[in-house]
mmCIF file of C-alpha atoms and ligand atoms in Angstrom:
data_model
loop_
_atom_site.group_PDB
_atom_site.id
_atom_site.type_symbol
_atom_site.label_atom_id
_atom_site.label_comp_id
_atom_site.label_asym_id
_atom_site.label_seq_id
_atom_site.Cartn_x
_atom_site.Cartn_y
_atom_site.Cartn_z
ATOM 1 C CA UNK A 118 0.003 0.000 0.000
ATOM 2 C CA UNK A 119 2.138 2.745 -1.342
ATOM 3 C CA UNK A 120 1.196 6.224 -0.307
ATOM 4 C CA UNK A 121 0.277 8.813 -2.891
ATOM 5 C CA UNK A 122 2.302 11.900 -2.182
ATOM 6 C CA UNK A 123 2.391 15.093 -4.163
ATOM 7 C CA UNK A 124 5.190 17.631 -4.072
ATOM 8 C CA UNK A 125 5.706 20.717 -6.130
ATOM 9 C CA UNK A 126 7.074 24.208 -5.796
ATOM 10 C CA UNK A 127 7.867 27.611 -7.183
ATOM 11 C CA UNK A 128 10.791 29.975 -6.999
ATOM 12 C CA UNK A 129 9.833 33.050 -5.015
ATOM 13 C CA UNK A 130 11.208 35.637 -7.429
ATOM 14 C CA UNK A 131 7.937 37.511 -7.850
ATOM 15 C CA UNK A 132 4.210 37.284 -7.541
ATOM 16 C CA UNK A 133 2.598 34.425 -9.406
ATOM 17 C CA UNK A 134 0.925 35.074 -12.741
ATOM 18 C CA UNK A 135 -1.786 33.437 -14.834
ATOM 19 C CA UNK A 136 0.913 31.391 -16.599
ATOM 20 C CA UNK A 137 1.676 29.739 -13.247
ATOM 21 C CA UNK A 138 -2.032 29.378 -12.706
ATOM 22 C CA UNK A 139 -2.919 27.499 -15.892
ATOM 23 C CA UNK A 140 0.458 25.729 -15.975
ATOM 24 C CA UNK A 141 0.309 24.300 -12.483
ATOM 25 C CA UNK A 142 -1.604 26.047 -9.687
ATOM 26 C CA UNK A 143 -5.042 25.183 -11.038
ATOM 27 C CA UNK A 144 -4.134 21.518 -11.319
ATOM 28 C CA UNK A 145 -2.629 21.467 -7.847
ATOM 29 C CA UNK A 146 -5.828 22.755 -6.341
ATOM 30 C CA UNK A 147 -7.859 20.165 -8.248
ATOM 31 C CA UNK A 148 -5.525 17.389 -7.122
ATOM 32 C CA UNK A 149 -5.555 18.676 -3.566
ATOM 33 C CA UNK A 150 -9.334 18.599 -3.505
ATOM 34 C CA UNK A 151 -9.605 15.219 -5.214
ATOM 35 C CA UNK A 152 -8.863 13.547 -1.883
ATOM 36 C CA UNK A 153 -6.565 11.104 -3.712
ATOM 37 C CA UNK A 154 -3.418 12.113 -1.868
ATOM 38 C CA UNK A 155 -2.164 10.926 1.487
ATOM 39 C CA UNK A 156 0.209 13.856 1.817
ATOM 40 C CA UNK A 157 0.756 17.086 -0.107
ATOM 41 C CA UNK A 158 3.783 19.383 0.053
ATOM 42 C CA UNK A 159 4.048 22.736 -1.693
ATOM 43 C CA UNK A 160 7.454 24.268 -1.514
ATOM 44 C CA UNK A 161 8.549 27.869 -1.752
ATOM 45 C CA UNK A 162 11.893 27.191 -3.410
ATOM 46 C CA UNK A 163 13.970 30.044 -1.999
ATOM 47 C CA UNK A 164 17.214 28.054 -1.957
ATOM 48 C CA UNK A 165 16.775 27.302 -5.642
ATOM 49 C CA UNK A 166 15.891 30.934 -6.374
ATOM 50 C CA UNK A 167 19.178 31.947 -4.752
ATOM 51 C CA UNK A 168 21.149 29.836 -7.245
ATOM 52 C CA UNK A 169 20.831 32.655 -9.752
ATOM 53 C CA UNK A 170 20.082 35.504 -7.348
ATOM 54 C CA UNK A 171 22.950 35.261 -4.906
ATOM 55 C CA UNK A 172 23.473 39.050 -4.901
ATOM 56 C CA UNK A 173 19.809 39.658 -4.511
ATOM 57 C CA UNK A 174 18.555 37.969 -1.348
ATOM 58 C CA UNK A 175 16.146 40.842 -0.646
ATOM 59 C CA UNK A 176 14.116 39.978 -3.706
ATOM 60 C CA UNK A 177 13.690 36.410 -2.528
ATOM 61 C CA UNK A 178 12.936 37.437 1.036
ATOM 62 C CA UNK A 179 10.285 39.895 -0.134
ATOM 63 C CA UNK A 180 8.484 37.282 -2.145
ATOM 64 C CA UNK A 181 8.184 34.439 0.381
ATOM 65 C CA UNK A 182 4.916 35.736 1.790
ATOM 66 C CA UNK A 183 3.751 36.977 -1.600
ATOM 67 C CA UNK A 184 3.949 33.485 -3.045
ATOM 68 C CA UNK A 185 2.350 31.994 0.068
ATOM 69 C CA UNK A 186 -0.547 34.452 -0.304
ATOM 70 C CA UNK A 187 -0.871 33.628 -3.995
ATOM 71 C CA UNK A 188 -1.123 29.933 -3.074
ATOM 72 C CA UNK A 189 -3.746 30.546 -0.425
ATOM 73 C CA UNK A 190 -5.757 32.849 -2.645
ATOM 74 C CA UNK A 191 -6.054 30.323 -5.484
ATOM 75 C CA UNK A 192 -7.331 27.711 -3.067
ATOM 76 C CA UNK A 193 -4.370 25.824 -1.645
ATOM 77 C CA UNK A 194 -5.793 24.773 1.690
ATOM 78 C CA UNK A 195 -3.331 24.535 4.572
ATOM 79 C CA UNK A 196 -5.494 21.836 6.164
ATOM 80 C CA UNK A 197 -4.801 19.610 3.183
ATOM 81 C CA UNK A 198 -1.437 20.851 1.907
ATOM 82 C CA UNK A 199 1.784 21.677 3.720
ATOM 83 C CA UNK A 200 3.142 24.949 2.382
ATOM 84 C CA UNK A 201 6.789 25.247 3.415
ATOM 85 C CA UNK A 202 10.026 27.147 2.861
ATOM 86 C CA UNK A 203 12.864 25.179 1.263
ATOM 87 C CA UNK A 204 15.795 26.819 3.090
ATOM 88 C CA UNK A 205 14.205 26.011 6.449
ATOM 89 C CA UNK A 206 14.489 22.262 5.791
ATOM 90 C CA UNK A 207 18.173 21.403 6.405
ATOM 91 C CA UNK A 208 17.767 17.771 5.370
ATOM 92 C CA UNK A 209 17.432 18.974 1.756
ATOM 93 C CA UNK A 210 20.975 20.303 1.272
ATOM 94 C CA UNK A 211 22.365 17.228 3.005
ATOM 95 C CA UNK A 212 20.550 14.916 0.597
ATOM 96 C CA UNK A 213 21.702 17.135 -2.264
ATOM 97 C CA UNK A 214 25.298 16.633 -1.228
ATOM 98 C CA UNK A 215 25.031 12.835 -1.324
ATOM 99 C CA UNK A 216 23.183 12.853 -4.650
ATOM 100 C CA UNK A 217 25.780 15.126 -6.269
ATOM 101 C CA UNK A 218 28.119 12.130 -6.253
ATOM 102 C CA UNK A 219 25.667 10.161 -8.372
ATOM 103 C CA UNK A 220 25.609 12.464 -11.407
ATOM 104 C CA UNK A 221 28.301 13.507 -13.822
ATOM 105 C CA UNK A 222 29.106 17.008 -14.955
ATOM 106 C CA UNK A 223 28.499 15.961 -18.555
ATOM 107 C CA UNK A 224 25.028 14.659 -17.691
ATOM 108 C CA UNK A 225 24.185 18.007 -16.124
ATOM 109 C CA UNK A 226 25.519 19.796 -19.190
ATOM 110 C CA UNK A 227 23.113 17.794 -21.321
ATOM 111 C CA UNK A 228 20.049 18.712 -19.248
ATOM 112 C CA UNK A 229 17.888 20.677 -21.725
ATOM 113 C CA UNK A 230 16.354 22.917 -19.069
ATOM 114 C CA UNK A 231 19.767 23.879 -17.764
ATOM 115 C CA UNK A 232 21.062 24.451 -21.298
ATOM 116 C CA UNK A 233 18.130 26.679 -22.067
ATOM 117 C CA UNK A 234 18.286 28.625 -18.827
ATOM 118 C CA UNK A 235 22.019 29.162 -19.115
ATOM 119 C CA UNK A 236 21.419 30.785 -22.481
ATOM 120 C CA UNK A 237 18.554 32.914 -21.191
ATOM 121 C CA UNK A 238 20.585 34.202 -18.283
ATOM 122 C CA UNK A 239 23.731 35.007 -20.254
ATOM 123 C CA UNK A 240 26.060 33.506 -17.683
ATOM 124 C CA UNK A 241 28.631 32.775 -20.422
ATOM 125 C CA UNK A 242 31.580 31.314 -18.546
ATOM 126 C CA UNK A 243 30.597 32.452 -15.061
ATOM 127 C CA UNK A 244 27.927 29.885 -14.280
ATOM 128 C CA UNK A 245 27.309 29.579 -10.542
ATOM 129 C CA UNK A 246 28.043 25.953 -9.587
ATOM 130 C CA UNK A 247 24.922 25.922 -7.454
ATOM 131 C CA UNK A 248 22.810 26.905 -10.426
ATOM 132 C CA UNK A 249 24.430 24.312 -12.639
ATOM 133 C CA UNK A 250 23.618 21.563 -10.152
ATOM 134 C CA UNK A 251 20.109 22.641 -9.212
ATOM 135 C CA UNK A 252 18.558 19.592 -10.899
ATOM 136 C CA UNK A 253 20.259 17.548 -8.181
ATOM 137 C CA UNK A 254 18.996 19.773 -5.425
ATOM 138 C CA UNK A 255 15.546 19.487 -6.980
ATOM 139 C CA UNK A 256 15.893 15.709 -6.785
ATOM 140 C CA UNK A 257 16.517 16.146 -3.080
ATOM 141 C CA UNK A 258 13.326 18.237 -2.795
ATOM 142 C CA UNK A 259 11.310 15.559 -4.520
ATOM 143 C CA UNK A 260 12.730 12.443 -2.889
ATOM 144 C CA UNK A 261 12.831 13.893 0.637
ATOM 145 C CA UNK A 262 9.051 13.707 0.663
ATOM 146 C CA UNK A 263 8.742 10.314 -1.093
ATOM 147 C CA UNK A 264 6.801 12.207 -3.745
ATOM 148 C CA UNK A 265 5.076 9.958 -6.266
ATOM 149 C CA UNK A 266 3.481 12.776 -8.258
ATOM 150 C CA UNK A 267 5.097 16.084 -9.193
ATOM 151 C CA UNK A 268 2.761 18.436 -11.074
ATOM 152 C CA UNK A 269 4.918 20.740 -13.194
ATOM 153 C CA UNK A 270 5.052 22.594 -16.488
ATOM 154 C CA UNK A 271 6.636 20.814 -19.439
ATOM 155 C CA UNK A 272 9.857 22.823 -19.045
ATOM 156 C CA UNK A 273 10.455 20.776 -15.902
ATOM 157 C CA UNK A 274 10.293 17.366 -17.579
ATOM 158 C CA UNK A 275 14.081 17.084 -17.916
ATOM 159 C CA UNK A 276 14.320 17.756 -14.172
ATOM 160 C CA UNK A 277 12.043 14.853 -13.452
ATOM 161 C CA UNK A 278 14.003 12.584 -15.782
ATOM 162 C CA UNK A 279 17.167 13.474 -14.002
ATOM 163 C CA UNK A 280 15.508 12.824 -10.641
ATOM 164 C CA UNK A 281 14.395 9.381 -11.814
ATOM 165 C CA UNK A 282 17.952 8.563 -12.871
ATOM 166 C CA UNK A 283 19.346 9.591 -9.522
ATOM 167 C CA UNK A 284 16.711 7.528 -7.719
ATOM 168 C CA UNK A 285 17.612 4.446 -9.791
ATOM 169 C CA UNK A 286 21.294 4.959 -9.247
ATOM 170 C CA UNK A 287 20.875 5.445 -5.508
ATOM 171 C CA UNK A 288 18.638 2.400 -5.152
ATOM 172 C CA UNK A 289 20.928 0.207 -7.240
ATOM 173 C CA UNK A 290 23.982 1.101 -5.183
ATOM 174 C CA UNK A 291 22.513 1.320 -1.681
ATOM 175 C CA UNK A 292 19.357 -0.809 -1.931
ATOM 176 C CA UNK A 293 15.696 0.176 -2.421
ATOM 177 C CA UNK A 294 15.340 3.404 -0.472
ATOM 178 C CA UNK A 295 14.049 6.239 -2.617
ATOM 179 C CA UNK A 296 10.640 6.451 -4.243
ATOM 180 C CA UNK A 297 10.461 7.088 -7.980
ATOM 181 C CA UNK A 298 8.579 10.273 -8.844
ATOM 182 C CA UNK A 299 6.379 10.902 -11.877
ATOM 183 C CA UNK A 300 5.716 14.248 -13.525
ATOM 184 C CA UNK A 301 2.159 15.312 -14.077
ATOM 185 C CA UNK A 302 1.711 17.786 -16.923
ATOM 186 C CA UNK A 303 -1.152 20.225 -17.489
ATOM 187 C CA UNK A 304 -4.074 18.677 -19.389
ATOM 188 C CA UNK A 305 -4.488 21.468 -21.854
ATOM 189 C CA UNK A 306 -1.726 21.986 -24.380
ATOM 190 C CA UNK A 307 -2.008 25.757 -24.474
ATOM 191 C CA UNK A 308 -1.557 25.763 -20.703
ATOM 192 C CA UNK A 309 1.822 24.125 -20.804
ATOM 193 C CA UNK A 310 3.784 27.282 -21.394
ATOM 194 C CA UNK A 311 1.338 30.098 -21.494
ATOM 195 C CA UNK A 312 2.483 32.758 -23.911
ATOM 196 C CA UNK A 313 2.952 36.299 -22.591
ATOM 197 C CA UNK A 314 0.848 39.325 -23.507
ATOM 198 C CA UNK A 315 3.507 40.112 -26.155
ATOM 199 C CA UNK A 316 2.594 36.899 -27.982
ATOM 200 C CA UNK A 317 6.271 36.117 -28.480
ATOM 201 C CA UNK A 318 7.679 34.510 -25.378
ATOM 202 C CA UNK A 319 6.353 32.488 -22.545
ATOM 203 C CA UNK A 320 5.011 34.561 -19.704
ATOM 204 C CA UNK A 321 7.923 35.625 -17.578
ATOM 205 C CA UNK A 322 8.480 38.346 -15.052
ATOM 206 C CA UNK A 323 11.748 39.525 -16.561
ATOM 207 C CA UNK A 324 10.079 40.085 -19.943
ATOM 208 C CA UNK A 325 7.292 42.253 -18.519
ATOM 209 C CA UNK A 326 4.616 40.288 -20.375
ATOM 210 C CA UNK A 327 2.729 38.909 -17.373
ATOM 211 C CA UNK A 328 -0.745 39.182 -15.981
ATOM 212 C CA UNK A 329 -0.432 38.669 -12.239
ATOM 213 C CA UNK A 330 -3.047 36.912 -10.147
ATOM 214 C CA UNK A 331 -3.033 39.957 -7.904
ATOM 215 C CA UNK A 332 -3.416 42.580 -10.684
ATOM 216 C CA UNK A 333 -6.365 44.859 -9.980
ATOM 217 C CA UNK A 334 -9.103 45.475 -12.567
ATOM 218 C CA UNK A 335 -7.572 48.670 -13.943
ATOM 219 C CA UNK A 336 -4.134 47.095 -14.413
ATOM 220 C CA UNK A 337 -5.691 44.049 -15.993
ATOM 221 C CA UNK A 338 -7.645 46.220 -18.422
ATOM 222 C CA UNK A 339 -4.564 48.158 -19.532
ATOM 223 C CA UNK A 340 -2.636 44.924 -20.061
ATOM 224 C CA UNK A 341 -5.365 43.145 -21.995
ATOM 225 C CA UNK A 342 -6.167 46.163 -24.151
ATOM 226 C CA UNK A 343 -2.542 46.463 -25.252
ATOM 227 C CA UNK A 344 -2.066 42.767 -25.974
ATOM 228 C CA UNK A 345 -0.469 41.530 -29.146
ATOM 229 C CA UNK A 346 -2.968 39.883 -31.506
ATOM 230 C CA UNK A 347 -2.676 39.029 -35.187
ATOM 231 C CA UNK A 348 -0.536 41.649 -36.959
ATOM 232 C CA UNK A 349 -2.118 40.804 -40.329
ATOM 233 C CA UNK A 350 -5.642 41.390 -39.022
ATOM 234 C CA UNK A 351 -5.750 45.061 -40.016
ATOM 235 C CA UNK A 352 -9.375 45.632 -40.892
ATOM 236 C CA UNK A 353 -12.258 44.046 -38.996
ATOM 237 C CA UNK A 354 -13.324 42.345 -42.197
ATOM 238 C CA UNK A 355 -9.908 40.710 -42.690
ATOM 239 C CA UNK A 356 -9.684 37.044 -41.765
ATOM 240 C CA UNK A 357 -7.865 36.659 -38.452
ATOM 241 C CA UNK A 358 -5.442 34.088 -37.086
ATOM 242 C CA UNK A 359 -6.771 32.744 -33.792
ATOM 243 C CA UNK A 360 -4.243 29.957 -33.432
ATOM 244 C CA UNK A 361 -1.127 31.953 -32.534
ATOM 245 C CA UNK A 362 -3.062 34.805 -31.052
ATOM 246 C CA UNK A 363 -2.553 35.243 -27.315
ATOM 247 C CA UNK A 364 -6.064 36.678 -26.860
ATOM 248 C CA UNK A 365 -7.530 33.421 -28.143
ATOM 249 C CA UNK A 366 -4.970 31.330 -26.296
ATOM 250 C CA UNK A 367 -6.036 32.943 -23.018
ATOM 251 C CA UNK A 368 -9.697 32.541 -23.929
ATOM 252 C CA UNK A 369 -9.055 28.839 -24.519
ATOM 253 C CA UNK A 370 -7.686 28.581 -20.985
ATOM 254 C CA UNK A 371 -10.281 30.695 -19.199
ATOM 255 C CA UNK A 372 -13.515 31.331 -21.121
ATOM 256 C CA UNK A 373 -16.498 29.147 -20.218
ATOM 257 C CA UNK A 374 -19.852 28.884 -21.960
ATOM 258 C CA UNK A 375 -21.324 30.820 -19.014
ATOM 259 C CA UNK A 376 -18.924 33.670 -19.793
ATOM 260 C CA UNK A 377 -20.395 33.812 -23.285
ATOM 261 C CA UNK A 378 -23.894 33.903 -21.887
ATOM 262 C CA UNK A 379 -22.941 36.676 -19.512
ATOM 263 C CA UNK A 380 -20.557 38.844 -21.533
ATOM 264 C CA UNK A 381 -20.871 37.961 -25.233
ATOM 265 C CA UNK A 382 -24.215 36.253 -25.832
ATOM 266 C CA UNK A 383 -24.013 36.523 -29.625
ATOM 267 C CA UNK A 384 -21.794 33.428 -29.541
ATOM 268 C CA UNK A 385 -22.602 30.200 -27.731
ATOM 269 C CA UNK A 386 -19.021 29.243 -27.171
ATOM 270 C CA UNK A 387 -15.415 29.820 -28.123
ATOM 271 C CA UNK A 388 -15.645 27.691 -31.257
ATOM 272 C CA UNK A 389 -18.304 29.973 -32.715
ATOM 273 C CA UNK A 390 -16.377 33.092 -31.790
ATOM 274 C CA UNK A 391 -13.157 31.705 -33.227
ATOM 275 C CA UNK A 392 -14.855 30.733 -36.476
ATOM 276 C CA UNK A 393 -16.120 34.288 -36.872
ATOM 277 C CA UNK A 394 -12.675 35.735 -36.194
ATOM 278 C CA UNK A 395 -11.058 33.447 -38.725
ATOM 279 C CA UNK A 396 -13.689 34.167 -41.323
ATOM 280 C CA UNK A 397 -13.318 37.914 -40.853
ATOM 281 C CA UNK A 398 -15.746 40.409 -39.373
ATOM 282 C CA UNK A 399 -14.829 40.222 -35.704
ATOM 283 C CA UNK A 400 -12.582 42.996 -34.408
ATOM 284 C CA UNK A 401 -9.715 42.693 -31.921
ATOM 285 C CA UNK A 402 -11.192 45.331 -29.597
ATOM 286 C CA UNK A 403 -14.311 43.298 -29.075
ATOM 287 C CA UNK A 404 -12.257 40.158 -28.417
ATOM 288 C CA UNK A 405 -10.092 42.001 -25.919
ATOM 289 C CA UNK A 406 -13.068 43.487 -24.089
ATOM 290 C CA UNK A 407 -14.496 40.015 -23.759
ATOM 291 C CA UNK A 408 -11.168 38.615 -22.554
ATOM 292 C CA UNK A 409 -10.931 41.404 -19.996
ATOM 293 C CA UNK A 410 -14.389 40.529 -18.653
ATOM 294 C CA UNK A 411 -13.574 36.826 -18.531
ATOM 295 C CA UNK A 412 -10.291 37.336 -16.680
ATOM 296 C CA UNK A 413 -11.643 40.022 -14.382
ATOM 297 C CA UNK A 414 -14.501 37.759 -13.394
ATOM 298 C CA UNK A 415 -12.102 34.864 -12.884
ATOM 299 C CA UNK A 416 -9.567 36.786 -10.846
ATOM 300 C CA UNK A 417 -12.026 38.665 -8.628
ATOM 301 C CA UNK A 418 -12.525 35.920 -5.998
ATOM 302 C CA UNK A 419 -8.763 35.260 -6.029
ATOM 303 C CA UNK A 420 -8.102 38.966 -5.381
ATOM 304 C CA UNK A 421 -10.639 38.998 -2.566
ATOM 305 C CA UNK A 422 -9.020 36.056 -0.811
ATOM 306 C CA UNK A 423 -5.641 37.657 -1.286
ATOM 307 C CA UNK A 424 -6.963 40.849 0.255
ATOM 308 C CA UNK A 425 -8.088 38.858 3.292
ATOM 309 C CA UNK A 426 -4.623 37.376 3.753
ATOM 310 C CA UNK A 427 -2.911 40.729 3.262
ATOM 311 C CA UNK A 428 -4.971 41.932 6.215
ATOM 312 C CA UNK A 429 -4.128 38.787 8.200
ATOM 313 C CA UNK A 430 -0.466 38.389 7.418
ATOM 314 C CA UNK A 431 0.302 36.760 10.801
ATOM 315 C CA UNK A 432 -2.031 33.962 9.814
ATOM 316 C CA UNK A 433 0.018 33.379 6.653
ATOM 317 C CA UNK A 434 3.196 33.366 8.720
ATOM 318 C CA UNK A 435 1.779 30.726 11.070
ATOM 319 C CA UNK A 436 0.632 28.574 8.137
ATOM 320 C CA UNK A 437 4.174 28.626 6.737
ATOM 321 C CA UNK A 438 5.700 27.849 10.101
ATOM 322 C CA UNK A 439 3.426 24.871 10.650
ATOM 323 C CA UNK A 440 3.867 23.600 7.080
ATOM 324 C CA UNK A 441 7.633 23.868 7.451
ATOM 325 C CA UNK A 442 7.577 21.959 10.747
ATOM 326 C CA UNK A 443 5.642 19.138 9.048
ATOM 327 C CA UNK A 444 8.049 19.199 6.090
ATOM 328 C CA UNK A 445 11.048 18.885 8.403
ATOM 329 C CA UNK A 446 9.561 15.859 10.085
ATOM 330 C CA UNK A 447 9.092 14.075 6.787
ATOM 331 C CA UNK A 448 12.429 15.099 5.262
ATOM 332 C CA UNK A 449 14.360 14.096 8.390
ATOM 333 C CA UNK A 450 12.793 10.639 8.282
ATOM 334 C CA UNK A 451 13.970 10.247 4.671
ATOM 335 C CA UNK A 452 17.427 11.540 5.512
ATOM 336 C CA UNK A 453 17.714 8.917 8.262
ATOM 337 C CA UNK A 454 16.745 6.205 5.779
ATOM 338 C CA UNK A 455 19.297 7.500 3.284
ATOM 339 C CA UNK A 456 22.123 7.661 5.822
ATOM 340 C CA UNK A 457 21.223 4.187 6.986
ATOM 341 C CA UNK A 458 21.199 2.816 3.425
ATOM 342 C CA UNK A 459 24.593 4.414 2.799
ATOM 343 C CA UNK A 460 25.815 2.985 6.115
ATOM 344 C CA UNK A 461 27.060 6.367 7.258
ATOM 345 C CA UNK A 462 24.733 6.570 10.252
ATOM 346 C CA UNK A 463 27.643 5.605 12.524
ATOM 347 C CA UNK A 464 26.213 6.916 15.768
ATOM 348 C CA UNK A 465 22.743 5.475 15.266
ATOM 349 C CA UNK A 466 24.069 2.115 14.080
ATOM 350 C CA UNK A 467 24.714 -0.253 16.963
ATOM 351 C CA UNK A 468 26.523 -2.690 14.695
ATOM 352 C CA UNK A 469 29.087 -0.095 13.651
ATOM 353 C CA UNK A 470 31.512 -0.568 16.514
ATOM 354 C CA UNK A 471 31.237 -4.384 16.436
ATOM 355 C CA UNK A 472 31.922 -4.374 12.690
ATOM 356 C CA UNK A 473 35.049 -2.347 13.199
ATOM 357 C CA UNK A 474 36.156 -4.569 16.087
ATOM 358 C CA UNK A 475 35.645 -7.680 13.942
ATOM 359 C CA UNK A 476 37.773 -6.149 11.236
ATOM 360 C CA UNK A 477 40.519 -5.217 13.677
ATOM 361 C CA UNK A 478 40.604 -8.812 14.985
ATOM 362 C CA UNK A 479 41.059 -10.245 11.498
HETATM 363 N N1 LIG B 767 12.310 24.368 -10.681
HETATM 364 C C1 LIG B 767 10.929 24.656 -10.401
HETATM 365 C C2 LIG B 767 10.543 25.865 -11.243
HETATM 366 O O1 LIG B 767 11.404 26.637 -11.617
HETATM 367 C C3 LIG B 767 10.661 24.940 -8.939
HETATM 368 C C4 LIG B 767 10.955 23.751 -8.075
HETATM 369 C C5 LIG B 767 11.945 23.648 -7.157
HETATM 370 C C6 LIG B 767 10.251 22.512 -8.068
HETATM 371 N N2 LIG B 767 11.915 22.412 -6.561
HETATM 372 C C7 LIG B 767 10.893 21.695 -7.100
HETATM 373 C C8 LIG B 767 9.179 22.010 -8.779
HETATM 374 C C9 LIG B 767 10.487 20.404 -6.854
HETATM 375 C C10 LIG B 767 8.769 20.710 -8.522
HETATM 376 C C11 LIG B 767 9.422 19.908 -7.581
HETATM 377 O O2 LIG B 767 9.373 26.044 -11.495
#
């Protein structure tokens, strides 16, 4: 009777945006509420965020509670899920250190996520070693909790592959100890890497193309109204391209048939609206106004919950403290198993001294 355990996390480098929401948060909440899981851990990955923000600890510090509030406001329930802070779980770096011996530098160099991120960040030859090895530290995060399911975006698949390799290697050397994790991807393809409002890149804070969960109505309106659409759709009567159009991509993720009834009753559903756009005769302004209404309606309850937590920040602090205490309990138990499997638990191992004595006698 293997337990079903879910673990996932985010780097606290900023507030969470709708890309995080459709890419992972929404699914987490669904999974949390499915009742399928024996244990759930949601990690604020500050240690990992520091791997490429070493000079900028303030940014990370400032976003710990922001991310926690984003979690709570989308429906992560601290009664069901342990929200915790990575750096406050010392078993994690210790596991990381043992796992680092089980991977090669060339394997890390081949990790597509690392390759990609190195390029994005322009490290050139000054790659922080901690950044380079973060897939190993992420394996520690995952295995410390015996996670069976890790809901992530598709950019994290190489991380999960690397974690599986480390688990196999560990178990084959030291005996069955670690649990093999599986990635769980978003259901909807357009959710995997939600494109930014610029229509060019995936939504990312550094590119300024994000819609944040905590954006107020006015900010949301400005952002939606200036979104990139189809540059060849000049006149309303021109046929439009809905496929690569971020307005339609967002509508695919968020618009329900009820939204049509409420805000744009001339269409029954997105298929009808899309067909009209592609045929010609539907203007971008109208599409954007509808998208604004859909998102505003969607985000309003999230904003209200966030507002509650902003007014009750001590409550958030206590939730994190309790979640972190629970996380430490679990991770320490795994660390003990790992040290035992590696036979380096000298002071807990009653046979240790006898073994040594035997060897001295022979
Ligand atoms: N690397 C993940 C990201 O950038 C965050 C993360 C850290 C994570 N540790 C994790 C995700 C463990 C899943 C499991 O989004």
